[in-house]
Amino acid sequence: MRKQLYLFATLLVILSGCSKENELKKSVMIYDPEFIDLPVYSEWGYNTFGAYYDREVFISDDITVPAKVVVSDGAMSFVLNGHKGAYYYYDESNRMNLTLRLPGFTPDSYSDMIILNDTVFDLTNPDCQVVVESAGNPINTFSIISGAFQFKRAQNLLVDKQQVEVILSGYFELKALINGQPVTISDGRFDVGIGPDNFYIY
């Protein structure tokens, strides 16, 4: 009987640990009281982001993974995946991605992302590249007029004293010519977890 109770207790501990890690992958949408269509800025790993794309919202959702880091060809890409339009309405044709590509920065693992803490990138710098995709198609005629991408905070997240991800939180904004038309992406904020499941190196 004692052996069965011990096995049951062990199984319960293992399952509760698994559920904690699964909870980390979910998005928690808490709206900003001032910018009511956007998530509030946070540093808790809520797995959300949002910005205004002119007057539309560009925002994360519960369908796509909100952020990925891809390291390949001597560069790191920080990708925000979401859609244009209200949070509760998803349409494949409104899918949108914003990618910040940093040539020369090649972290070996997600834990190396901690180095981005308190870092600001001037998007007009030729060493920074920004790519916007709409409905899965890259926007080819895209040039930055001004902008910045700030990783305000990068912090390790531990579960049971084991690192499970790095939380990246910050702000972004830019003005660009897209297909010959001036566009502003403003009031951007992100709070996302990067771990083994959304860090890619090849």
PDB file of C-alpha atoms in Angstrom:
ATOM      1  CA  MET A   1       0.000   0.000   0.000  1.00  0.00           C
ATOM      2  CA  ARG A   2       2.811   2.415   0.869  1.00  0.00           C
ATOM      3  CA  LYS A   3       4.524   1.642  -2.416  1.00  0.00           C
ATOM      4  CA  GLN A   4       1.344   2.459  -4.336  1.00  0.00           C
ATOM      5  CA  LEU A   5       0.916   5.741  -2.446  1.00  0.00           C
ATOM      6  CA  TYR A   6       4.536   6.652  -3.164  1.00  0.00           C
ATOM      7  CA  LEU A   7       4.092   5.907  -6.881  1.00  0.00           C
ATOM      8  CA  PHE A   8       0.870   7.918  -6.965  1.00  0.00           C
ATOM      9  CA  ALA A   9       2.552  10.902  -5.250  1.00  0.00           C
ATOM     10  CA  THR A  10       5.509  10.725  -7.656  1.00  0.00           C
ATOM     11  CA  LEU A  11       3.197  10.617 -10.665  1.00  0.00           C
ATOM     12  CA  LEU A  12       1.247  13.601  -9.335  1.00  0.00           C
ATOM     13  CA  VAL A  13       4.442  15.664  -8.967  1.00  0.00           C
ATOM     14  CA  ILE A  14       5.548  14.800 -12.512  1.00  0.00           C
ATOM     15  CA  LEU A  15       2.169  15.675 -14.012  1.00  0.00           C
ATOM     16  CA  SER A  16       1.970  18.985 -12.151  1.00  0.00           C
ATOM     17  CA  GLY A  17       5.427  19.902 -13.469  1.00  0.00           C
ATOM     18  CA  CYS A  18       4.326  19.127 -17.029  1.00  0.00           C
ATOM     19  CA  SER A  19       1.188  21.226 -16.691  1.00  0.00           C
ATOM     20  CA  LYS A  20       3.259  24.200 -15.471  1.00  0.00           C
ATOM     21  CA  GLU A  21       5.396  24.065 -18.626  1.00  0.00           C
ATOM     22  CA  ASN A  22       2.339  23.724 -20.876  1.00  0.00           C
ATOM     23  CA  GLU A  23       0.785  26.776 -19.229  1.00  0.00           C
ATOM     24  CA  LEU A  24       3.854  28.812 -20.230  1.00  0.00           C
ATOM     25  CA  LYS A  25       3.016  28.340 -23.918  1.00  0.00           C
ATOM     26  CA  LYS A  26      -0.414  29.949 -23.643  1.00  0.00           C
ATOM     27  CA  SER A  27      -1.128  33.620 -24.323  1.00  0.00           C
ATOM     28  CA  VAL A  28      -2.607  35.852 -21.647  1.00  0.00           C
ATOM     29  CA  MET A  29      -4.293  38.867 -23.242  1.00  0.00           C
ATOM     30  CA  ILE A  30      -4.671  41.800 -20.856  1.00  0.00           C
ATOM     31  CA  TYR A  31      -5.644  44.964 -22.696  1.00  0.00           C
ATOM     32  CA  ASP A  32      -3.964  48.317 -22.179  1.00  0.00           C
ATOM     33  CA  PRO A  33      -6.348  50.808 -20.513  1.00  0.00           C
ATOM     34  CA  GLU A  34      -5.005  53.639 -22.706  1.00  0.00           C
ATOM     35  CA  PHE A  35      -4.510  51.802 -26.035  1.00  0.00           C
ATOM     36  CA  ILE A  36      -7.578  49.614 -25.671  1.00  0.00           C
ATOM     37  CA  ASP A  37      -6.981  47.444 -28.765  1.00  0.00           C
ATOM     38  CA  LEU A  38      -3.456  46.454 -27.704  1.00  0.00           C
ATOM     39  CA  PRO A  39      -2.101  44.230 -24.944  1.00  0.00           C
ATOM     40  CA  VAL A  40      -0.717  46.030 -21.927  1.00  0.00           C
ATOM     41  CA  TYR A  41       3.076  46.265 -21.764  1.00  0.00           C
ATOM     42  CA  SER A  42       4.277  43.614 -19.338  1.00  0.00           C
ATOM     43  CA  GLU A  43       7.392  41.657 -18.417  1.00  0.00           C
ATOM     44  CA  TRP A  44       5.687  38.468 -17.227  1.00  0.00           C
ATOM     45  CA  GLY A  45       5.933  36.274 -20.337  1.00  0.00           C
ATOM     46  CA  TYR A  46       2.281  36.666 -21.361  1.00  0.00           C
ATOM     47  CA  ASN A  47       3.141  35.620 -24.959  1.00  0.00           C
ATOM     48  CA  THR A  48       1.436  38.612 -26.521  1.00  0.00           C
ATOM     49  CA  PHE A  49       2.381  41.535 -28.706  1.00  0.00           C
ATOM     50  CA  GLY A  50       0.571  44.305 -30.478  1.00  0.00           C
ATOM     51  CA  ALA A  51       0.994  47.529 -32.435  1.00  0.00           C
ATOM     52  CA  TYR A  52      -0.968  49.897 -34.603  1.00  0.00           C
ATOM     53  CA  TYR A  53      -0.398  49.422 -38.336  1.00  0.00           C
ATOM     54  CA  ASP A  54      -1.609  52.874 -39.327  1.00  0.00           C
ATOM     55  CA  ARG A  55      -5.129  52.649 -37.843  1.00  0.00           C
ATOM     56  CA  GLU A  56      -5.455  48.865 -37.852  1.00  0.00           C
ATOM     57  CA  VAL A  57      -4.142  46.651 -35.083  1.00  0.00           C
ATOM     58  CA  PHE A  58      -1.347  44.154 -35.692  1.00  0.00           C
ATOM     59  CA  ILE A  59      -1.706  41.729 -32.808  1.00  0.00           C
ATOM     60  CA  SER A  60      -0.925  38.224 -31.578  1.00  0.00           C
ATOM     61  CA  ASP A  61      -3.628  35.578 -31.345  1.00  0.00           C
ATOM     62  CA  ASP A  62      -4.258  32.123 -29.877  1.00  0.00           C
ATOM     63  CA  ILE A  63      -3.796  30.337 -33.210  1.00  0.00           C
ATOM     64  CA  THR A  64      -0.199  31.075 -34.218  1.00  0.00           C
ATOM     65  CA  VAL A  65       2.946  30.987 -32.080  1.00  0.00           C
ATOM     66  CA  PRO A  66       3.411  34.702 -31.286  1.00  0.00           C
ATOM     67  CA  ALA A  67       7.218  34.781 -31.470  1.00  0.00           C
ATOM     68  CA  LYS A  68      10.025  32.686 -32.899  1.00  0.00           C
ATOM     69  CA  VAL A  69      13.781  33.087 -33.054  1.00  0.00           C
ATOM     70  CA  VAL A  70      15.512  31.667 -36.123  1.00  0.00           C
ATOM     71  CA  VAL A  71      19.317  31.527 -36.404  1.00  0.00           C
ATOM     72  CA  SER A  72      20.602  30.736 -39.908  1.00  0.00           C
ATOM     73  CA  ASP A  73      22.959  32.108 -42.566  1.00  0.00           C
ATOM     74  CA  GLY A  74      24.974  34.093 -40.013  1.00  0.00           C
ATOM     75  CA  ALA A  75      22.025  36.053 -38.643  1.00  0.00           C
ATOM     76  CA  MET A  76      19.304  35.912 -36.025  1.00  0.00           C
ATOM     77  CA  SER A  77      15.685  36.661 -36.912  1.00  0.00           C
ATOM     78  CA  PHE A  78      13.177  37.662 -34.235  1.00  0.00           C
ATOM     79  CA  VAL A  79       9.752  36.979 -35.755  1.00  0.00           C
ATOM     80  CA  LEU A  80       6.417  38.263 -34.447  1.00  0.00           C
ATOM     81  CA  ASN A  81       3.501  36.257 -35.921  1.00  0.00           C
ATOM     82  CA  GLY A  82      -0.038  37.596 -35.754  1.00  0.00           C
ATOM     83  CA  HIS A  83      -2.677  39.257 -37.857  1.00  0.00           C
ATOM     84  CA  LYS A  84      -4.152  42.609 -38.748  1.00  0.00           C
ATOM     85  CA  GLY A  85      -7.563  43.182 -37.238  1.00  0.00           C
ATOM     86  CA  ALA A  86      -9.329  42.686 -33.923  1.00  0.00           C
ATOM     87  CA  TYR A  87      -8.059  39.997 -31.536  1.00  0.00           C
ATOM     88  CA  TYR A  88     -11.281  37.996 -31.608  1.00  0.00           C
ATOM     89  CA  TYR A  89     -11.546  37.868 -35.419  1.00  0.00           C
ATOM     90  CA  TYR A  90      -9.070  35.675 -37.314  1.00  0.00           C
ATOM     91  CA  ASP A  91      -8.891  35.405 -41.075  1.00  0.00           C
ATOM     92  CA  GLU A  92      -6.001  33.694 -42.896  1.00  0.00           C
ATOM     93  CA  SER A  93      -5.860  36.555 -45.410  1.00  0.00           C
ATOM     94  CA  ASN A  94      -5.133  38.979 -42.523  1.00  0.00           C
ATOM     95  CA  ARG A  95      -2.111  36.998 -41.310  1.00  0.00           C
ATOM     96  CA  MET A  96       0.953  39.207 -40.829  1.00  0.00           C
ATOM     97  CA  ASN A  97       4.550  38.724 -39.675  1.00  0.00           C
ATOM     98  CA  LEU A  98       7.146  41.283 -38.647  1.00  0.00           C
ATOM     99  CA  THR A  99      10.763  40.095 -38.621  1.00  0.00           C
ATOM    100  CA  LEU A 100      13.773  41.870 -37.142  1.00  0.00           C
ATOM    101  CA  ARG A 101      16.909  40.334 -38.693  1.00  0.00           C
ATOM    102  CA  LEU A 102      20.290  40.945 -37.042  1.00  0.00           C
ATOM    103  CA  PRO A 103      23.261  39.820 -39.174  1.00  0.00           C
ATOM    104  CA  GLY A 104      26.287  38.778 -37.126  1.00  0.00           C
ATOM    105  CA  PHE A 105      24.302  37.919 -33.990  1.00  0.00           C
ATOM    106  CA  THR A 106      24.174  34.130 -33.815  1.00  0.00           C
ATOM    107  CA  PRO A 107      23.169  32.811 -30.379  1.00  0.00           C
ATOM    108  CA  ASP A 108      23.849  29.105 -29.853  1.00  0.00           C
ATOM    109  CA  SER A 109      20.739  28.491 -27.754  1.00  0.00           C
ATOM    110  CA  TYR A 110      17.666  30.264 -26.447  1.00  0.00           C
ATOM    111  CA  SER A 111      19.455  30.939 -23.146  1.00  0.00           C
ATOM    112  CA  ASP A 112      21.887  33.244 -25.001  1.00  0.00           C
ATOM    113  CA  MET A 113      18.995  35.620 -25.719  1.00  0.00           C
ATOM    114  CA  ILE A 114      19.555  37.082 -22.244  1.00  0.00           C
ATOM    115  CA  ILE A 115      22.304  39.226 -23.792  1.00  0.00           C
ATOM    116  CA  LEU A 116      19.588  41.356 -25.443  1.00  0.00           C
ATOM    117  CA  ASN A 117      18.621  42.861 -22.073  1.00  0.00           C
ATOM    118  CA  ASP A 118      18.371  46.682 -22.296  1.00  0.00           C
ATOM    119  CA  THR A 119      19.312  46.802 -26.000  1.00  0.00           C
ATOM    120  CA  VAL A 120      17.948  49.214 -28.611  1.00  0.00           C
ATOM    121  CA  PHE A 121      18.343  48.723 -32.358  1.00  0.00           C
ATOM    122  CA  ASP A 122      18.091  51.684 -34.735  1.00  0.00           C
ATOM    123  CA  LEU A 123      16.122  50.266 -37.654  1.00  0.00           C
ATOM    124  CA  THR A 124      17.708  52.707 -40.117  1.00  0.00           C
ATOM    125  CA  ASN A 125      21.100  51.091 -39.452  1.00  0.00           C
ATOM    126  CA  PRO A 126      22.100  48.919 -42.432  1.00  0.00           C
ATOM    127  CA  ASP A 127      23.049  46.145 -39.974  1.00  0.00           C
ATOM    128  CA  CYS A 128      19.353  45.791 -39.048  1.00  0.00           C
ATOM    129  CA  GLN A 129      16.867  44.386 -41.505  1.00  0.00           C
ATOM    130  CA  VAL A 130      13.098  44.458 -41.172  1.00  0.00           C
ATOM    131  CA  VAL A 131      10.822  42.203 -43.210  1.00  0.00           C
ATOM    132  CA  VAL A 132       7.031  42.411 -43.225  1.00  0.00           C
ATOM    133  CA  GLU A 133       4.940  39.561 -44.620  1.00  0.00           C
ATOM    134  CA  SER A 134       1.250  39.850 -45.336  1.00  0.00           C
ATOM    135  CA  ALA A 135      -0.839  36.687 -45.911  1.00  0.00           C
ATOM    136  CA  GLY A 136       2.415  34.719 -46.195  1.00  0.00           C
ATOM    137  CA  ASN A 137       3.905  36.932 -48.937  1.00  0.00           C
ATOM    138  CA  PRO A 138       6.927  39.167 -48.229  1.00  0.00           C
ATOM    139  CA  ILE A 139       6.390  42.829 -49.061  1.00  0.00           C
ATOM    140  CA  ASN A 140       9.182  43.388 -51.563  1.00  0.00           C
ATOM    141  CA  THR A 141       9.208  47.177 -51.853  1.00  0.00           C
ATOM    142  CA  PHE A 142       9.865  48.101 -48.245  1.00  0.00           C
ATOM    143  CA  SER A 143      12.202  50.824 -47.002  1.00  0.00           C
ATOM    144  CA  ILE A 144      12.604  52.158 -43.458  1.00  0.00           C
ATOM    145  CA  ILE A 145      12.303  55.909 -42.912  1.00  0.00           C
ATOM    146  CA  SER A 146      12.821  55.782 -39.124  1.00  0.00           C
ATOM    147  CA  GLY A 147      12.293  53.392 -36.256  1.00  0.00           C
ATOM    148  CA  ALA A 148      13.639  51.530 -33.261  1.00  0.00           C
ATOM    149  CA  PHE A 149      13.277  48.088 -31.712  1.00  0.00           C
ATOM    150  CA  GLN A 150      13.958  47.940 -27.971  1.00  0.00           C
ATOM    151  CA  PHE A 151      14.505  44.790 -25.943  1.00  0.00           C
ATOM    152  CA  LYS A 152      13.846  46.539 -22.646  1.00  0.00           C
ATOM    153  CA  ARG A 153      14.152  43.416 -20.540  1.00  0.00           C
ATOM    154  CA  ALA A 154      15.424  39.881 -21.070  1.00  0.00           C
ATOM    155  CA  GLN A 155      15.100  37.545 -18.099  1.00  0.00           C
ATOM    156  CA  ASN A 156      15.435  33.856 -17.386  1.00  0.00           C
ATOM    157  CA  LEU A 157      12.318  31.944 -16.398  1.00  0.00           C
ATOM    158  CA  LEU A 158      12.928  28.998 -14.084  1.00  0.00           C
ATOM    159  CA  VAL A 159      10.515  26.208 -13.196  1.00  0.00           C
ATOM    160  CA  ASP A 160      11.628  23.955 -10.343  1.00  0.00           C
ATOM    161  CA  LYS A 161      15.089  25.594 -10.543  1.00  0.00           C
ATOM    162  CA  GLN A 162      15.433  24.627 -14.222  1.00  0.00           C
ATOM    163  CA  GLN A 163      15.572  27.220 -16.989  1.00  0.00           C
ATOM    164  CA  VAL A 164      12.656  26.728 -19.382  1.00  0.00           C
ATOM    165  CA  GLU A 165      12.746  29.943 -21.421  1.00  0.00           C
ATOM    166  CA  VAL A 166      13.963  33.512 -21.708  1.00  0.00           C
ATOM    167  CA  ILE A 167      11.266  36.189 -21.495  1.00  0.00           C
ATOM    168  CA  LEU A 168      11.828  39.066 -23.925  1.00  0.00           C
ATOM    169  CA  SER A 169       9.855  42.270 -23.355  1.00  0.00           C
ATOM    170  CA  GLY A 170      10.076  45.600 -25.101  1.00  0.00           C
ATOM    171  CA  TYR A 171       8.805  48.188 -27.553  1.00  0.00           C
ATOM    172  CA  PHE A 172       8.989  48.841 -31.290  1.00  0.00           C
ATOM    173  CA  GLU A 173       7.893  51.456 -33.794  1.00  0.00           C
ATOM    174  CA  LEU A 174       8.783  52.402 -37.330  1.00  0.00           C
ATOM    175  CA  LYS A 175       7.871  54.503 -40.327  1.00  0.00           C
ATOM    176  CA  ALA A 176       8.383  52.952 -43.733  1.00  0.00           C
ATOM    177  CA  LEU A 177       7.504  53.128 -47.388  1.00  0.00           C
ATOM    178  CA  ILE A 178       5.572  49.968 -48.210  1.00  0.00           C
ATOM    179  CA  ASN A 179       4.753  49.508 -51.882  1.00  0.00           C
ATOM    180  CA  GLY A 180       5.463  53.218 -52.304  1.00  0.00           C
ATOM    181  CA  GLN A 181       3.031  54.289 -49.571  1.00  0.00           C
ATOM    182  CA  PRO A 182       4.075  55.708 -46.174  1.00  0.00           C
ATOM    183  CA  VAL A 183       3.015  53.455 -43.290  1.00  0.00           C
ATOM    184  CA  THR A 184       3.491  53.869 -39.540  1.00  0.00           C
ATOM    185  CA  ILE A 185       3.739  50.985 -37.088  1.00  0.00           C
ATOM    186  CA  SER A 186       3.322  52.628 -33.689  1.00  0.00           C
ATOM    187  CA  ASP A 187       2.948  51.857 -29.982  1.00  0.00           C
ATOM    188  CA  GLY A 188       4.380  48.375 -30.499  1.00  0.00           C
ATOM    189  CA  ARG A 189       5.003  46.249 -27.442  1.00  0.00           C
ATOM    190  CA  PHE A 190       5.869  42.582 -26.890  1.00  0.00           C
ATOM    191  CA  ASP A 191       6.180  40.179 -23.972  1.00  0.00           C
ATOM    192  CA  VAL A 192       7.106  36.712 -25.225  1.00  0.00           C
ATOM    193  CA  GLY A 193       8.861  33.580 -24.035  1.00  0.00           C
ATOM    194  CA  ILE A 194      11.621  32.017 -26.133  1.00  0.00           C
ATOM    195  CA  GLY A 195      12.473  28.415 -25.282  1.00  0.00           C
ATOM    196  CA  PRO A 196      13.352  25.090 -26.928  1.00  0.00           C
ATOM    197  CA  ASP A 197      10.030  24.944 -28.808  1.00  0.00           C
ATOM    198  CA  ASN A 198      10.347  28.281 -30.630  1.00  0.00           C
ATOM    199  CA  PHE A 199      14.136  28.695 -30.979  1.00  0.00           C
ATOM    200  CA  TYR A 200      15.504  27.322 -34.254  1.00  0.00           C
ATOM    201  CA  ILE A 201      19.101  27.043 -35.393  1.00  0.00           C
ATOM    202  CA  TYR A 202      20.181  25.505 -38.695  1.00  0.00           C
TER     203      TYR A 202
END
